[in-house]
XYZ file of C-alpha atoms in Angstrom:
575
model
C 97.561 76.824 122.074
C 100.979 77.658 123.456
C 102.469 81.017 122.554
C 99.251 82.824 121.597
C 98.277 86.163 123.143
C 94.529 86.708 123.237
C 91.712 88.854 124.537
C 88.185 87.558 125.093
C 85.207 88.675 123.024
C 82.624 86.388 124.645
C 80.401 86.532 127.704
C 81.057 84.670 130.954
C 78.464 82.008 130.107
C 79.978 79.518 127.651
C 77.980 77.930 124.853
C 78.097 74.126 124.633
C 78.029 73.644 120.874
C 79.294 71.425 118.081
C 82.616 72.049 116.417
C 80.768 72.899 113.205
C 78.805 75.647 114.930
C 82.015 76.835 116.566
C 83.541 77.305 113.104
C 80.688 79.600 112.087
C 80.815 81.528 115.355
C 84.583 81.992 114.954
C 84.027 83.553 111.540
C 81.365 85.871 112.932
C 83.670 86.841 115.803
C 86.275 87.904 113.231
C 83.749 90.134 111.482
C 83.371 87.888 108.436
C 80.106 88.478 106.605
C 80.720 86.700 103.288
C 82.478 83.464 102.380
C 82.916 81.615 99.100
C 82.752 77.858 98.796
C 81.515 74.538 97.527
C 80.036 71.845 99.803
C 80.929 68.175 100.097
C 80.760 65.254 102.486
C 83.711 66.088 104.746
C 82.588 69.687 105.333
C 78.829 69.030 105.454
C 78.417 69.619 109.214
C 79.782 73.162 108.792
C 77.443 73.767 105.867
C 74.526 72.638 107.993
C 75.433 75.336 110.505
C 75.937 77.922 107.747
C 72.320 77.260 106.742
C 71.209 78.135 110.270
C 73.280 81.358 110.297
C 72.546 82.490 106.738
C 70.996 85.740 107.965
C 74.385 86.708 109.477
C 76.905 85.067 107.163
C 76.386 85.120 103.403
C 77.722 82.038 101.637
C 78.360 82.363 97.893
C 78.105 79.044 96.072
C 80.746 79.126 93.347
C 80.858 76.608 90.519
C 84.369 75.408 91.332
C 86.584 75.601 94.385
C 89.138 77.576 92.367
C 86.448 80.186 91.815
C 85.820 80.331 95.565
C 89.404 81.084 96.550
C 89.998 83.556 93.685
C 86.802 85.340 94.726
C 88.131 85.480 98.292
C 91.328 87.022 96.886
C 89.441 89.681 94.952
C 87.376 90.485 98.028
C 90.506 90.820 100.172
C 92.390 92.965 97.658
C 89.758 95.699 97.420
C 88.266 95.569 100.927
C 91.485 95.254 102.923
C 89.827 92.459 104.925
C 90.621 88.748 105.119
C 88.871 86.737 102.403
C 87.458 83.316 103.284
C 87.014 80.214 101.111
C 85.670 76.825 102.157
C 85.789 73.401 100.501
C 85.497 69.724 101.238
C 88.333 67.201 101.474
C 90.248 65.493 98.674
C 89.615 67.133 95.288
C 87.786 70.022 96.937
C 90.886 70.850 98.948
C 93.337 70.318 96.102
C 91.276 72.573 93.832
C 92.190 75.426 96.194
C 95.932 74.890 95.839
C 96.566 77.100 92.787
C 94.720 79.986 94.438
C 96.587 79.553 97.700
C 99.900 79.659 95.834
C 98.691 82.780 94.028
C 97.724 84.430 97.321
C 101.065 83.516 98.875
C 103.244 85.080 96.201
C 100.986 88.159 95.912
C 100.666 88.604 99.711
C 96.870 88.333 99.807
C 95.243 87.621 103.199
C 92.827 84.702 102.857
C 91.781 81.901 105.196
C 90.900 78.631 103.466
C 88.875 76.057 105.409
C 88.818 72.439 104.247
C 86.963 69.442 105.559
C 88.828 66.218 106.248
C 87.984 62.582 106.919
C 87.547 61.514 110.531
C 90.700 61.488 112.657
C 90.538 57.690 112.997
C 90.807 57.410 109.180
C 93.791 59.706 108.695
C 96.568 57.964 106.791
C 94.323 55.128 105.623
C 93.685 56.417 102.086
C 90.018 56.770 102.924
C 87.568 58.094 100.339
C 88.496 61.689 99.429
C 91.366 61.804 101.916
C 94.264 63.989 100.836
C 97.186 65.270 102.878
C 96.297 68.900 102.242
C 98.542 70.023 105.100
C 101.551 68.439 103.437
C 100.576 69.752 100.027
C 99.956 73.315 101.181
C 102.867 73.754 103.597
C 105.209 75.421 101.049
C 102.509 77.833 99.831
C 100.845 78.982 103.061
C 101.924 81.448 105.682
C 100.635 78.911 108.233
C 98.450 75.824 108.170
C 96.959 73.527 110.791
C 94.884 70.359 110.985
C 92.207 70.330 113.690
C 91.352 66.879 115.022
C 89.615 67.921 118.245
C 86.694 70.348 118.519
C 88.287 72.097 121.506
C 91.081 73.391 119.242
C 88.775 75.320 116.922
C 88.566 78.758 118.618
C 92.293 79.159 119.213
C 93.267 77.894 115.771
C 90.830 80.228 114.010
C 91.964 83.205 116.084
C 95.583 82.493 115.230
C 94.739 81.931 111.554
C 93.103 85.320 111.087
C 95.846 87.100 113.013
C 98.597 85.535 110.928
C 96.772 86.046 107.627
C 96.297 89.786 108.133
C 99.372 90.819 110.140
C 102.818 91.780 108.867
C 103.212 90.755 105.258
C 99.751 89.258 104.625
C 99.218 85.836 103.160
C 97.094 82.696 102.982
C 96.366 80.377 105.899
C 94.728 76.949 105.622
C 92.727 75.170 108.339
C 91.902 71.506 107.785
C 89.150 70.151 110.068
C 88.443 66.461 110.523
C 84.806 65.409 110.408
C 84.758 64.170 114.000
C 85.945 67.593 115.186
C 82.973 69.127 113.415
C 80.483 66.767 115.089
C 81.974 66.746 118.601
C 80.731 69.215 121.231
C 82.810 71.750 123.124
C 82.487 74.802 125.361
C 82.846 77.788 123.048
C 85.006 80.705 124.200
C 86.412 82.851 121.409
C 89.395 85.052 122.137
C 90.936 87.126 119.377
C 94.634 86.570 118.859
C 96.899 89.565 119.425
C 100.290 87.901 119.184
C 102.132 84.638 118.604
C 105.404 83.726 120.282
C 108.423 83.918 117.931
C 106.327 85.671 115.262
C 107.086 89.394 115.080
C 105.130 91.000 112.242
C 105.898 94.552 113.340
C 109.459 95.812 113.039
C 110.529 99.154 114.480
C 112.280 101.374 111.964
C 115.937 102.131 112.727
C 116.284 105.926 113.052
C 120.029 105.784 112.275
C 119.283 104.134 108.945
C 116.632 106.731 108.203
C 119.298 109.402 108.691
C 121.605 107.581 106.271
C 118.784 107.294 103.722
C 118.116 111.019 103.966
C 121.809 111.718 103.278
C 121.780 109.493 100.182
C 118.602 111.130 98.889
C 119.865 114.675 99.401
C 123.138 113.846 97.639
C 121.528 112.171 94.618
C 121.386 113.917 91.242
C 119.293 111.363 89.327
C 117.202 109.502 91.906
C 114.275 107.221 91.134
C 111.557 105.560 93.246
C 110.185 102.146 92.338
C 107.200 101.064 94.400
C 105.211 97.853 94.694
C 102.179 96.441 96.443
C 103.761 96.946 99.866
C 102.622 100.568 99.652
C 98.997 99.451 99.296
C 99.221 96.678 101.897
C 100.819 99.116 104.326
C 98.211 101.856 103.720
C 101.121 104.108 102.784
C 99.652 105.769 99.685
C 99.541 109.203 101.328
C 103.097 108.847 102.633
C 104.371 107.822 99.185
C 102.704 110.827 97.559
C 104.068 113.233 100.175
C 107.554 111.749 99.854
C 107.844 112.036 96.086
C 106.272 115.499 96.050
C 108.700 116.908 98.624
C 111.703 115.089 97.190
C 110.751 115.794 93.563
C 111.810 112.255 92.655
C 110.202 110.531 89.639
C 108.510 107.238 90.511
C 107.751 104.012 88.640
C 105.727 100.986 89.713
C 105.346 97.231 89.507
C 101.966 95.919 88.319
C 100.863 95.086 91.873
C 101.742 98.601 92.983
C 99.587 100.173 90.268
C 96.879 102.557 91.595
C 98.724 103.447 94.827
C 99.471 106.796 93.167
C 97.037 108.354 90.662
C 98.148 107.526 87.139
C 98.006 111.186 86.109
C 100.314 112.385 88.894
C 103.152 114.409 87.277
C 105.833 112.312 89.016
C 104.226 108.983 88.062
C 106.476 107.790 85.243
C 104.811 104.475 84.491
C 105.380 100.770 84.721
C 108.657 98.926 85.221
C 109.527 95.532 83.840
C 109.078 93.257 80.856
C 106.235 95.229 79.242
C 106.814 98.417 81.174
C 107.334 101.891 79.820
C 110.390 102.784 77.773
C 111.689 105.496 80.111
C 111.045 103.455 83.268
C 113.234 100.642 81.992
C 116.016 102.623 80.318
C 116.463 105.084 83.166
C 116.579 102.352 85.805
C 120.057 101.781 84.442
C 120.914 105.500 84.497
C 119.692 106.635 87.906
C 122.280 107.176 90.639
C 119.894 106.272 93.482
C 117.088 103.720 93.360
C 114.609 103.772 96.252
C 112.619 100.517 96.260
C 109.449 100.682 98.352
C 107.480 97.553 99.189
C 108.601 95.500 96.189
C 110.629 92.318 95.898
C 112.754 92.718 92.745
C 110.873 90.079 90.774
C 112.631 88.777 87.660
C 109.944 90.285 85.399
C 110.946 93.681 86.821
C 114.713 93.309 86.896
C 115.516 91.255 83.824
C 119.179 90.263 83.896
C 120.312 90.698 87.501
C 123.925 91.080 86.402
C 123.063 94.355 84.697
C 120.202 95.704 86.816
C 120.854 99.186 88.241
C 124.537 98.431 88.810
C 125.428 102.133 88.620
C 123.022 103.102 91.414
C 123.003 103.114 95.166
C 119.900 101.184 96.262
C 117.713 101.775 99.320
C 115.209 99.010 100.027
C 112.154 99.687 102.230
C 110.862 96.242 103.160
C 108.767 94.579 105.845
C 109.751 90.980 105.094
C 113.416 90.428 105.945
C 113.539 87.311 103.738
C 113.158 89.537 100.670
C 116.212 91.654 101.513
C 119.243 90.953 99.315
C 117.458 87.888 97.926
C 117.665 88.943 94.284
C 119.357 92.341 94.264
C 122.112 93.353 96.667
C 121.282 96.748 98.120
C 123.268 99.449 99.877
C 120.813 100.330 102.626
C 117.930 98.339 104.091
C 115.073 100.051 105.924
C 113.255 97.196 107.625
C 109.792 97.953 108.905
C 106.469 99.382 107.826
C 107.004 101.553 104.738
C 104.313 103.910 106.039
C 106.618 104.762 108.943
C 109.818 104.798 106.893
C 108.401 107.055 104.188
C 106.998 109.444 106.766
C 110.314 109.728 108.591
C 112.283 110.197 105.377
C 109.899 112.924 104.205
C 110.474 114.845 107.420
C 114.249 114.660 107.005
C 114.825 115.339 103.306
C 115.185 118.666 101.557
C 112.606 119.889 99.059
C 114.120 119.545 95.600
C 113.330 119.391 91.909
C 115.144 117.628 89.072
C 114.029 119.406 85.873
C 116.683 117.920 83.572
C 116.218 114.410 84.968
C 112.430 114.656 84.666
C 112.794 115.928 81.107
C 114.619 112.725 80.187
C 111.533 110.731 81.177
C 109.350 113.046 79.107
C 111.602 112.810 76.057
C 111.664 109.014 76.179
C 107.897 108.964 76.628
C 107.517 110.897 73.395
C 109.590 108.274 71.597
C 107.391 105.518 73.041
C 104.252 107.497 72.237
C 105.055 107.921 68.546
C 106.432 104.408 68.021
C 103.933 102.433 70.126
C 101.173 104.218 72.016
C 99.735 106.410 69.260
C 99.290 103.424 66.929
C 97.660 101.315 69.646
C 95.154 103.759 71.090
C 94.308 105.487 67.794
C 94.689 102.985 64.941
C 93.709 104.235 61.516
C 92.307 100.973 60.168
C 91.854 97.277 60.765
C 90.239 95.482 63.659
C 89.963 96.994 67.100
C 93.019 96.945 69.359
C 93.231 96.025 73.026
C 94.683 99.428 73.887
C 91.915 101.471 72.249
C 89.349 99.373 74.133
C 91.026 100.178 77.453
C 91.309 103.835 76.454
C 87.589 103.949 75.673
C 86.828 102.383 79.070
C 88.963 105.114 80.671
C 86.897 107.800 78.982
C 83.705 106.415 80.488
C 84.985 105.313 83.901
C 87.000 108.511 84.526
C 89.578 106.357 86.329
C 87.177 105.532 89.175
C 86.574 101.862 88.322
C 88.225 98.780 89.783
C 89.924 96.916 86.935
C 90.417 93.169 87.418
C 92.640 91.515 84.843
C 93.406 87.944 83.942
C 96.846 86.910 82.655
C 98.314 87.491 79.217
C 98.604 90.253 76.645
C 95.386 91.934 77.754
C 96.770 92.081 81.318
C 99.867 93.968 80.225
C 97.852 96.291 77.976
C 95.355 97.013 80.761
C 98.147 97.727 83.249
C 99.836 100.047 80.737
C 96.758 101.997 79.717
C 94.150 101.853 82.490
C 93.699 105.090 84.433
C 93.214 105.127 88.195
C 92.334 107.884 90.627
C 92.237 105.845 93.839
C 94.102 102.964 95.460
C 93.046 99.291 95.607
C 91.715 99.645 92.056
C 94.020 97.266 90.177
C 93.446 93.570 90.897
C 95.552 91.067 88.991
C 97.532 87.865 89.422
C 101.122 89.075 89.537
C 103.681 86.596 90.808
C 101.989 83.321 89.843
C 100.314 84.584 86.666
C 97.183 82.465 87.041
C 94.953 82.267 83.985
C 91.317 82.044 85.060
C 91.890 84.500 87.910
C 89.884 87.481 86.694
C 86.274 86.316 86.490
C 85.995 84.941 90.047
C 88.294 87.641 91.473
C 86.022 90.270 89.941
C 83.047 88.684 91.717
C 84.845 89.020 95.034
C 86.013 92.540 94.221
C 82.459 93.659 93.485
C 81.232 92.198 96.778
C 84.163 93.804 98.596
C 83.385 97.226 97.109
C 79.717 97.088 96.033
C 79.516 100.857 95.594
C 82.211 100.847 92.883
C 82.172 99.857 89.233
C 84.128 96.617 88.731
C 85.311 95.731 85.233
C 86.962 92.397 84.445
C 89.328 92.514 81.452
C 89.881 88.945 80.248
C 91.411 87.155 77.277
C 89.462 84.486 75.445
C 91.837 81.806 76.746
C 91.747 82.675 80.441
C 87.995 83.282 80.337
C 87.359 79.654 79.422
C 89.315 78.411 82.441
C 86.681 79.685 84.868
C 83.769 80.385 82.508
C 81.449 78.385 84.750
C 81.505 81.200 87.307
C 78.995 82.975 85.081
C 76.583 80.723 86.955
C 77.692 82.224 90.264
C 77.311 85.733 88.883
C 73.777 84.951 87.706
C 72.649 83.147 90.874
C 74.133 85.744 93.222
C 73.325 88.742 90.988
C 76.819 90.217 91.110
C 76.912 93.354 88.967
C 80.353 92.870 87.476
C 81.110 94.014 83.923
C 83.060 91.522 81.810
C 85.105 92.536 78.775
C 86.551 89.693 76.716
C 89.349 90.826 74.412
C 89.056 88.044 71.857
C 91.922 87.465 69.431
C 91.374 83.692 69.030
C 94.858 83.035 70.370
C 96.701 82.425 73.587
C 98.129 85.816 72.802
C 101.170 86.138 75.024
C 102.492 82.697 74.130
C 101.781 83.404 70.440
C 103.780 86.655 70.691
C 106.774 84.787 72.047
C 106.381 82.146 69.339
C 106.368 84.911 66.715
C 109.402 86.722 68.105
C 111.556 83.832 69.336
C 110.275 80.620 67.682
C 110.032 81.649 63.998
C 106.227 81.964 64.083
C 105.655 78.315 64.929
C 102.255 78.773 66.562
C 102.234 75.460 68.381
C 98.926 74.892 70.192
C 98.114 78.576 70.678
C 95.286 79.160 68.176
C 91.833 78.877 69.726
C 88.556 77.925 68.075
C 86.212 79.609 70.509
C 82.549 79.112 71.336
C 79.897 81.804 70.976
C 80.557 83.720 74.202
C 77.500 85.933 73.778
C 75.183 82.934 73.480
C 76.802 81.285 76.499
C 76.280 84.438 78.564
C 72.648 84.548 77.477
C 72.333 80.950 78.664
C 73.285 82.230 82.106
C 70.731 85.074 81.739
C 73.519 87.671 81.595
C 73.048 90.536 79.149
C 75.731 90.357 76.474
C 76.914 91.832 73.201
C 79.706 91.407 70.674
C 81.435 94.329 68.965
C 83.968 94.318 66.131
C 83.419 97.765 64.588
C 85.305 100.843 65.776
C 82.322 103.126 65.310
C 80.222 100.964 67.671
C 82.753 100.564 70.494
C 81.909 103.751 72.374
C 78.187 103.016 72.455
C 78.755 99.404 73.537
C 80.998 100.383 76.448
C 78.593 103.111 77.495
C 75.719 100.638 77.415
C 77.680 98.057 79.397
C 78.675 100.465 82.150
C 75.196 101.932 82.316
C 73.524 98.541 82.691
C 72.225 97.833 86.187
C 73.380 94.214 86.544
C 76.150 92.003 85.136
C 77.085 92.478 81.499
C 79.416 90.657 79.106
C 80.969 92.526 76.196
C 83.025 90.539 73.692
C 85.424 92.742 71.747
C 86.930 91.190 68.618
C 90.500 92.470 68.449
C 93.444 92.025 66.108
C 94.675 88.439 66.064
C 98.406 89.084 65.897
C 98.678 92.292 67.886
C 101.834 92.362 70.019
C 102.522 94.123 73.303
C 105.403 96.574 73.262
C 107.661 97.820 74.780
C 109.154 94.468 75.680
C 112.262 93.361 77.537
C 113.084 89.855 76.264
C 113.147 87.258 79.015
C 116.447 87.347 80.897
C 117.709 90.399 79.004
C 118.941 93.665 80.451
C 116.189 96.237 81.096
C 118.116 98.609 78.844
C 117.487 96.168 75.985
C 113.816 97.126 75.937
C 112.329 96.804 72.448
C 109.739 99.124 70.911
C 108.976 96.773 68.025
């Protein structure tokens, strides 16, 4: 394939094998040892070869293709490796689309492999033919349709290189059935570069000098960091930078866990349900240093009022994100690991006692008006926040927390404690309900030595509930906590606040989750009494295998603080 730089990882003697076997050998050459998928007619030749190589490559049979790709995402997020999902043509391929879009917007490196009808049938509307290349083009970093077996090694090498390099993302490979059956001489060469694709950008030393000047001159600086810190393995550099500079730092939900939550300069979450101080003081700082984040609308609120008083420095790897939403004063293109390290060397050691005190004072206001009531309620049903707080007490901040989407997601991000990076796994940009259960499966397989806890709402849980079958069959020791309020909680909150309590199609009549879990031979329990919560969580975390704990929580509990959609971040509400 023209424009690809490679180096060989094979012997001089070439294997004459089928395209299907070549697919499996490509995966092994890339160090893949687990894939998630669901078989079907158009991908059956590859599955036949997977059967022959099952001692080297573990295939996890999910109950839905969506589960396969979300599991690949969870695996990638905690392991730092490329996740792999595989499906057949037609509906199998289209069932991957939501996950691919999720991976694209959250910069998750996955390779999705789909079967396709024979090349001679392309464009004929054959049985289970779908133009998955056309469908996935806007939501993949790269995609390619293989129609000839000889293309397989080069395409796979390029796919893995693109998925993991630079700003990571999803790649899709569509393979026609004839290409799987045909024979070819196998020679796998890992890709080390692609013409016109430059994932590595050298940091401009002159701009670093300018950044240092701005930092040293600032009186009320603030850092806001995102997932780019984690993707760039820059956690140590971020910590060293804020400690030398003395600058308080806030985070986006995908950046959570890059810095320990109890670090004295960690001032909490930015955005719609972020902390009071983080939002208010964004519009008071005189310098905002944005590291590996893209100024998403849920973070900025009204762009016309966002940090207008501040100089802004943006550390970013992807040039397309620069000045896309927020116009900045200084751009530091390149790996934030390098940029942070260079800035730390150049800046002066400083402290900002009065500025830091402002954060502390505003936290006290938030604590007394919101936090205290949520984590230590005096009466009534259990709250989401006290459940997370009780999990913290038992996990000591060492667990991986995988959240679905909704109120429970925001509560978990606000209250969960973390001591190490790659511990917060959630669907950020796309907000995909049904994400958590399969992503938790992948996370547990990506970090088997760690405790993995899925925090899920009763609505999102039912979108991928069938993956309990995968957990049972594969014996994945994930812990599942359903925060059940019998509502689509986040939508209900908006209906209460902005639609005069017209709860249109948000109340749920739920099944017996405990009985369903037992049907899948997964140990389970329901709790609705405060005095039993501690024992139930202790029992769940101490259980050897998978466990489902259903926690009955307040039906009309709201998540505050809250910045109304499209409002200024300074308009953050505490009630």
